[in-house]
mmCIF file of C-alpha atoms in Angstrom:
data_model
loop_
_atom_site.group_PDB
_atom_site.id
_atom_site.type_symbol
_atom_site.label_atom_id
_atom_site.label_comp_id
_atom_site.label_asym_id
_atom_site.label_seq_id
_atom_site.Cartn_x
_atom_site.Cartn_y
_atom_site.Cartn_z
ATOM 1 C CA MET A 207 -27.601 -83.506 20.657
ATOM 2 C CA PHE A 208 -31.149 -81.490 18.744
ATOM 3 C CA ILE A 209 -31.435 -79.007 21.532
ATOM 4 C CA ALA A 210 -27.426 -77.879 21.017
ATOM 5 C CA VAL A 211 -27.359 -77.834 17.858
ATOM 6 C CA LYS A 212 -30.302 -75.227 17.754
ATOM 7 C CA GLY A 213 -28.779 -73.389 20.829
ATOM 8 C CA LEU A 214 -25.494 -73.373 18.677
ATOM 9 C CA LEU A 215 -27.545 -71.977 15.293
ATOM 10 C CA THR A 216 -29.049 -69.409 17.563
ATOM 11 C CA LEU A 217 -25.879 -67.751 18.730
ATOM 12 C CA PHE A 218 -24.802 -67.905 15.319
ATOM 13 C CA LEU A 219 -27.649 -65.891 14.273
ATOM 14 C CA GLN A 220 -26.972 -63.539 16.526
ATOM 15 C CA GLU A 221 -24.018 -62.952 15.787
ATOM 16 C CA ARG A 222 -24.111 -62.660 12.030
ATOM 17 C CA GLN A 223 -26.758 -60.262 13.141
ATOM 18 C CA TYR A 224 -24.282 -58.058 15.571
ATOM 19 C CA HIS A 225 -22.143 -57.725 12.978
ATOM 20 C CA VAL A 226 -24.581 -56.904 10.289
ATOM 21 C CA LEU A 227 -25.863 -54.172 12.196
ATOM 22 C CA SER A 228 -22.499 -52.473 13.384
ATOM 23 C CA THR A 229 -21.110 -52.519 9.576
ATOM 24 C CA CYS A 230 -24.488 -50.614 9.025
ATOM 25 C CA TYR A 231 -24.281 -48.518 11.665
ATOM 26 C CA ASN A 232 -20.755 -47.614 10.506
ATOM 27 C CA LEU A 233 -21.823 -47.441 6.945
ATOM 28 C CA MET A 234 -24.416 -44.933 8.217
ATOM 29 C CA ILE A 235 -22.211 -42.555 10.807
ATOM 30 C CA HIS A 236 -21.035 -38.775 8.671
ATOM 31 C CA TYR A 237 -20.676 -35.777 10.049
ATOM 32 C CA THR A 238 -22.924 -32.771 9.572
ATOM 33 C CA HIS A 239 -22.677 -28.689 9.864
ATOM 34 C CA PRO A 240 -24.853 -26.617 9.422
ATOM 35 C CA ASN A 241 -22.516 -23.944 7.470
ATOM 36 C CA ARG A 242 -20.242 -23.874 5.132
ATOM 37 C CA ILE A 243 -16.819 -22.997 6.467
ATOM 38 C CA LEU A 244 -13.564 -22.920 3.257
ATOM 39 C CA VAL A 245 -9.709 -23.903 4.308
ATOM 40 C CA ALA A 246 -7.677 -21.424 2.256
ATOM 41 C CA LEU A 247 -3.874 -21.515 2.640
ATOM 42 C CA ASP A 248 -1.692 -17.991 2.291
ATOM 43 C CA CYS A 249 2.290 -18.227 1.712
ATOM 44 C CA ILE A 250 4.584 -15.627 2.686
ATOM 45 C CA ILE A 251 7.370 -15.754 0.406
ATOM 46 C CA PHE A 252 10.424 -14.479 1.225
ATOM 47 C CA GLY A 253 13.441 -13.119 -0.921
ATOM 48 C CA TYR A 254 16.778 -12.091 -0.970
ATOM 49 C CA ASP A 255 18.590 -9.751 -3.843
ATOM 50 C CA GLY A 256 21.335 -9.204 -2.937
ATOM 51 C CA GLU A 257 20.420 -6.155 -1.051
ATOM 52 C CA GLU A 258 17.190 -6.502 0.728
ATOM 53 C CA LEU A 259 15.055 -9.034 2.136
ATOM 54 C CA LYS A 260 11.722 -9.082 0.086
ATOM 55 C CA LEU A 261 8.091 -10.369 -0.269
ATOM 56 C CA LEU A 262 7.003 -11.944 -2.806
ATOM 57 C CA LEU A 263 3.534 -10.227 -3.323
ATOM 58 C CA ILE A 264 0.981 -10.629 -6.265
ATOM 59 C CA LYS A 265 -1.129 -7.304 -7.174
ATOM 60 C CA ARG A 266 -4.906 -8.548 -7.847
ATOM 61 C CA ASN A 267 -6.200 -8.670 -10.986
ATOM 62 C CA PHE A 268 -9.508 -10.478 -9.887
ATOM 63 C CA ASP A 269 -12.208 -10.070 -7.520
ATOM 64 C CA PRO A 270 -12.424 -9.661 -4.267
ATOM 65 C CA GLU A 271 -10.569 -6.584 -3.416
ATOM 66 C CA GLN A 272 -9.442 -6.345 -7.342
ATOM 67 C CA GLY A 273 -6.392 -4.088 -7.737
ATOM 68 C CA LYS A 274 -5.438 -4.129 -4.349
ATOM 69 C CA TRP A 275 -2.164 -6.595 -2.909
ATOM 70 C CA SER A 276 -1.957 -9.464 -1.301
ATOM 71 C CA LEU A 277 0.075 -12.729 -0.692
ATOM 72 C CA MET A 278 -0.298 -15.945 -2.990
ATOM 73 C CA GLY A 279 -2.856 -18.064 -1.513
ATOM 74 C CA GLY A 280 -6.031 -20.820 -2.387
ATOM 75 C CA PHE A 281 -8.366 -22.845 -1.299
ATOM 76 C CA LEU A 282 -7.529 -26.671 0.049
ATOM 77 C CA LYS A 283 -8.923 -29.407 -2.062
ATOM 78 C CA GLU A 284 -10.768 -32.453 -0.870
ATOM 79 C CA GLU A 285 -7.718 -34.857 -1.793
ATOM 80 C CA GLU A 286 -4.957 -32.353 -0.477
ATOM 81 C CA ASP A 287 -3.189 -32.114 3.310
ATOM 82 C CA LEU A 288 -2.186 -29.199 4.318
ATOM 83 C CA GLU A 289 1.569 -29.170 3.466
ATOM 84 C CA ALA A 290 1.075 -30.340 0.150
ATOM 85 C CA ALA A 291 -1.716 -27.364 -0.808
ATOM 86 C CA ALA A 292 1.043 -25.188 0.169
ATOM 87 C CA GLN A 293 4.001 -26.762 -2.039
ATOM 88 C CA ARG A 294 0.818 -26.567 -5.142
ATOM 89 C CA ILE A 295 0.866 -23.066 -4.355
ATOM 90 C CA LEU A 296 4.492 -22.177 -3.699
ATOM 91 C CA TYR A 297 5.300 -24.295 -7.244
ATOM 92 C CA ASP A 298 2.075 -22.588 -8.773
ATOM 93 C CA LEU A 299 3.664 -18.830 -8.195
ATOM 94 C CA THR A 300 7.333 -19.504 -8.239
ATOM 95 C CA GLY A 301 7.886 -22.655 -10.270
ATOM 96 C CA LEU A 302 10.080 -23.987 -6.675
ATOM 97 C CA THR A 303 10.359 -27.072 -5.393
ATOM 98 C CA ASN A 304 12.251 -28.461 -2.540
ATOM 99 C CA THR A 305 12.626 -24.883 -0.946
ATOM 100 C CA TYR A 306 12.102 -24.105 2.991
ATOM 101 C CA LEU A 307 8.252 -23.766 3.938
ATOM 102 C CA GLU A 308 6.983 -24.089 7.596
ATOM 103 C CA GLN A 309 3.659 -23.798 8.875
ATOM 104 C CA LEU A 310 3.243 -20.424 10.862
ATOM 105 C CA GLN A 311 -0.301 -20.191 12.108
ATOM 106 C CA THR A 312 -3.641 -20.415 11.489
ATOM 107 C CA PHE A 313 -6.355 -16.977 11.134
ATOM 108 C CA GLY A 314 -9.885 -18.044 11.878
ATOM 109 C CA ALA A 315 -11.254 -14.866 12.701
ATOM 110 C CA VAL A 316 -14.856 -14.846 12.209
ATOM 111 C CA ASN A 317 -15.420 -11.589 10.058
ATOM 112 C CA ARG A 318 -11.469 -11.998 8.454
ATOM 113 C CA ASP A 319 -12.782 -12.671 4.952
ATOM 114 C CA PRO A 320 -15.985 -9.646 4.006
ATOM 115 C CA VAL A 321 -17.133 -12.684 1.376
ATOM 116 C CA GLU A 322 -17.627 -16.320 2.831
ATOM 117 C CA ARG A 323 -15.973 -17.681 6.300
ATOM 118 C CA THR A 324 -13.077 -18.665 5.576
ATOM 119 C CA ILE A 325 -10.571 -20.154 8.300
ATOM 120 C CA SER A 326 -6.481 -19.179 6.927
ATOM 121 C CA VAL A 327 -3.693 -21.759 7.280
ATOM 122 C CA VAL A 328 -0.388 -19.403 6.704
ATOM 123 C CA TYR A 329 2.857 -21.421 5.699
ATOM 124 C CA TYR A 330 6.451 -19.038 4.711
ATOM 125 C CA ALA A 331 9.101 -20.307 3.019
ATOM 126 C CA LEU A 332 12.194 -19.258 2.028
ATOM 127 C CA VAL A 333 13.779 -19.110 -1.807
ATOM 128 C CA ASN A 334 16.545 -18.073 -3.920
ATOM 129 C CA ILE A 335 15.500 -15.958 -6.231
ATOM 130 C CA GLN A 336 17.629 -16.514 -9.129
ATOM 131 C CA ASP A 337 16.051 -20.363 -9.076
ATOM 132 C CA GLN A 338 12.339 -18.629 -9.525
ATOM 133 C CA ASP A 339 10.708 -19.411 -13.029
ATOM 134 C CA VAL A 340 9.895 -15.774 -14.082
ATOM 135 C CA ASN A 341 7.011 -16.613 -16.433
ATOM 136 C CA ALA A 342 5.260 -18.277 -13.560
ATOM 137 C CA ILE A 343 5.338 -14.841 -11.601
ATOM 138 C CA ARG A 344 4.839 -12.732 -14.036
ATOM 139 C CA THR A 345 1.141 -14.871 -14.921
ATOM 140 C CA HIS A 346 0.144 -14.383 -11.733
ATOM 141 C CA ASN A 347 0.910 -10.638 -11.609
ATOM 142 C CA ALA A 348 3.456 -10.939 -8.639
ATOM 143 C CA TYR A 349 6.621 -8.669 -7.776
ATOM 144 C CA TRP A 350 9.247 -9.141 -5.429
ATOM 145 C CA ILE A 351 9.043 -5.627 -3.097
ATOM 146 C CA GLY A 352 11.214 -4.864 -0.210
ATOM 147 C CA LEU A 353 10.131 -4.808 3.559
ATOM 148 C CA ASN A 354 10.496 -0.902 3.909
ATOM 149 C CA GLU A 355 8.108 -0.836 0.581
ATOM 150 C CA LYS A 356 5.628 -2.738 1.233
ATOM 151 C CA PRO A 357 1.923 -1.683 0.524
ATOM 152 C CA ALA A 358 -0.747 -2.086 2.705
ATOM 153 C CA LEU A 359 -2.124 -5.731 2.264
ATOM 154 C CA ILE A 360 -5.988 -6.970 1.749
ATOM 155 C CA PHE A 361 -7.495 -8.899 4.967
ATOM 156 C CA ASP A 362 -5.607 -9.776 7.900
ATOM 157 C CA HIS A 363 -2.532 -10.430 5.176
ATOM 158 C CA ASN A 364 -0.058 -7.496 7.425
ATOM 159 C CA ALA A 365 -0.865 -9.444 10.588
ATOM 160 C CA MET A 366 0.549 -12.820 9.343
ATOM 161 C CA VAL A 367 3.634 -10.756 7.549
ATOM 162 C CA GLU A 368 4.487 -9.509 10.821
ATOM 163 C CA GLN A 369 4.042 -13.283 12.151
ATOM 164 C CA ALA A 370 6.234 -14.325 9.668
ATOM 165 C CA LEU A 371 8.708 -11.971 10.333
ATOM 166 C CA ASN A 372 8.992 -12.553 13.930
ATOM 167 C CA ARG A 373 9.473 -15.757 13.291
ATOM 168 C CA LEU A 374 12.205 -15.732 10.840
ATOM 169 C CA ARG A 375 14.204 -13.665 12.746
ATOM 170 C CA TYR A 376 13.735 -16.265 15.508
ATOM 171 C CA LYS A 377 14.631 -18.942 13.992
ATOM 172 C CA ALA A 378 17.637 -17.640 11.897
ATOM 173 C CA ALA A 379 19.059 -16.766 15.125
ATOM 174 C CA LEU A 380 19.068 -20.191 16.411
ATOM 175 C CA HIS A 381 18.995 -22.796 13.154
ATOM 176 C CA ALA A 382 20.757 -22.033 9.478
ATOM 177 C CA ILE A 383 17.735 -21.158 7.908
ATOM 178 C CA GLY A 384 19.267 -18.083 6.227
ATOM 179 C CA PHE A 385 21.257 -20.257 3.750
ATOM 180 C CA GLU A 386 17.944 -20.865 2.077
ATOM 181 C CA LEU A 387 17.912 -17.083 1.019
ATOM 182 C CA MET A 388 21.865 -17.496 -0.809
ATOM 183 C CA PRO A 389 22.907 -18.734 -4.396
ATOM 184 C CA GLU A 390 24.535 -21.842 -4.549
ATOM 185 C CA LYS A 391 28.022 -20.371 -4.142
ATOM 186 C CA PHE A 392 28.542 -17.090 -2.245
ATOM 187 C CA THR A 393 31.490 -15.126 0.310
ATOM 188 C CA ILE A 394 30.930 -15.286 3.522
ATOM 189 C CA PRO A 395 30.167 -11.246 3.191
ATOM 190 C CA GLN A 396 27.420 -12.193 1.788
ATOM 191 C CA LEU A 397 25.996 -14.388 3.969
ATOM 192 C CA GLN A 398 26.516 -11.772 6.346
ATOM 193 C CA ARG A 399 24.108 -9.097 4.341
ATOM 194 C CA VAL A 400 21.273 -11.960 4.048
ATOM 195 C CA TYR A 401 21.314 -11.498 7.754
ATOM 196 C CA GLU A 402 21.531 -7.830 8.173
ATOM 197 C CA ALA A 403 18.593 -8.025 6.018
ATOM 198 C CA ILE A 404 17.097 -9.931 8.030
ATOM 199 C CA TYR A 405 17.453 -8.398 11.085
ATOM 200 C CA THR A 406 17.922 -5.047 9.854
ATOM 201 C CA LYS A 407 21.283 -4.252 11.816
ATOM 202 C CA GLN A 408 25.007 -4.404 11.389
ATOM 203 C CA LEU A 409 26.706 -7.217 12.459
ATOM 204 C CA ASP A 410 30.288 -7.848 13.654
ATOM 205 C CA ARG A 411 32.170 -9.023 10.217
ATOM 206 C CA ARG A 412 34.731 -10.861 12.159
ATOM 207 C CA ASN A 413 32.622 -12.475 14.716
ATOM 208 C CA PHE A 414 30.477 -13.360 12.230
ATOM 209 C CA SER A 415 32.879 -14.773 10.019
ATOM 210 C CA ARG A 416 34.482 -16.583 12.932
ATOM 211 C CA LYS A 417 31.121 -17.896 13.854
ATOM 212 C CA ILE A 418 30.135 -19.233 10.776
ATOM 213 C CA LEU A 419 33.580 -20.699 9.872
ATOM 214 C CA SER A 420 33.088 -22.825 12.938
ATOM 215 C CA THR A 421 29.826 -24.391 12.241
ATOM 216 C CA ASP A 422 31.822 -26.315 9.377
ATOM 217 C CA LEU A 423 28.872 -25.359 7.742
ATOM 218 C CA LEU A 424 30.803 -24.405 4.736
ATOM 219 C CA ILE A 425 33.079 -26.104 2.408
ATOM 220 C CA GLY A 426 35.330 -24.013 0.103
ATOM 221 C CA THR A 427 35.118 -24.526 -3.590
ATOM 222 C CA GLY A 428 38.301 -23.439 -4.152
ATOM 223 C CA GLU A 429 37.384 -20.278 -6.169
ATOM 224 C CA LYS A 430 37.034 -16.663 -6.530
ATOM 225 C CA ASP A 431 34.070 -14.194 -6.511
ATOM 226 C CA THR A 432 34.402 -12.839 -9.534
ATOM 227 C CA THR A 433 31.503 -10.508 -10.026
ATOM 228 C CA SER A 434 32.848 -8.008 -7.030
ATOM 229 C CA VAL A 435 35.262 -5.024 -8.868
ATOM 230 C CA THR A 436 36.876 -5.137 -5.306
ATOM 231 C CA LYS A 437 38.155 -7.591 -3.188
ATOM 232 C CA LYS A 438 37.724 -11.376 -4.694
ATOM 233 C CA GLY A 439 36.856 -13.902 -1.929
ATOM 234 C CA GLN A 440 36.661 -16.697 -1.095
ATOM 235 C CA LEU A 441 34.042 -18.314 -2.401
ATOM 236 C CA TYR A 442 31.676 -21.376 -0.279
ATOM 237 C CA ARG A 443 28.897 -23.635 -0.603
ATOM 238 C CA LEU A 444 26.600 -25.115 1.841
ATOM 239 C CA ASN A 445 27.635 -28.204 3.425
ATOM 240 C CA ALA A 446 24.109 -30.254 2.862
ATOM 241 C CA GLU A 447 24.635 -32.114 5.495
ATOM 242 C CA LYS A 448 25.538 -30.145 8.390
ATOM 243 C CA TYR A 449 22.783 -28.057 7.624
ATOM 244 C CA GLN A 450 20.234 -30.794 8.155
ATOM 245 C CA GLN A 451 22.321 -31.599 11.244
ATOM 246 C CA TYR A 452 21.695 -27.538 12.568
ATOM 247 C CA LEU A 453 18.175 -27.236 11.330
ATOM 248 C CA THR A 454 17.708 -29.663 14.276
ATOM 249 C CA ASP A 455 20.084 -28.265 16.265
ATOM 250 C CA TYR A 456 20.720 -24.784 18.102
ATOM 251 C CA VAL A 457 23.268 -23.294 16.921
ATOM 252 C CA SER A 458 23.346 -19.474 18.142
ATOM 253 C CA PHE A 459 25.082 -17.234 15.744
ATOM 254 C CA PHE A 460 23.878 -14.289 17.344
ATOM 255 C CA PRO A 461 24.578 -14.792 21.286
ATOM 256 C CA GLU A 462 24.426 -10.687 20.969
ATOM 257 C CA LEU A 463 20.779 -10.448 19.626
ATOM 258 C CA THR A 464 18.404 -10.537 21.818
ATOM 259 C CA LEU A 465 15.074 -12.846 20.755
ATOM 260 C CA ALA A 466 11.756 -12.258 22.142
#
């Protein structure tokens, strides 16, 4: 009996020792790296002013590269995930939330930032310019600039914009994301001009109208466009339920458009 109890006690103490050692080992595990590598986020913000597709750029009044043009960006905070950080940067610059935001690509060339090794996770956003916070934009010394007037940007920001524009053109041909650039109420010709601005090409008016109406994405408001001095077209609004469906389904608005 004594031997059996002693054996059980020994086994118990061994198990306790194992758990204590295992816990201590787990507490001691941590990652180390000899070099500091920063994680930044850069946001490419597209808007449409009724005539052309524009970028929201900042004229830098801070170093590095003071006085030059760049995208809006910032560093990832310790408590943030990437999506939250991108939303924070977008809100700080425009005052907007619940906008279309998509991760584009990671840029990690060794010498992309001359100050310190920095990896940039890039997002692009589509916003309705009418909803922007003008004061926030002024605070950051930001300006809406047409794609044709885009100045040279710092670091690899030009390549980021090019990648974002390619992604936008690809996605807008298959999904309904062009609506993100529109005001709450719009005419079909106004919507067509958005897509023409995205692709820098004219689209057939009748084909565009027929295709858009066939998707059930539009809901008539019963109102007319009073801003037009000529033909006062029918005003529509977006069918939000259908829109959510078309974010995942392929629509193929423009079968004549060749996708790269």
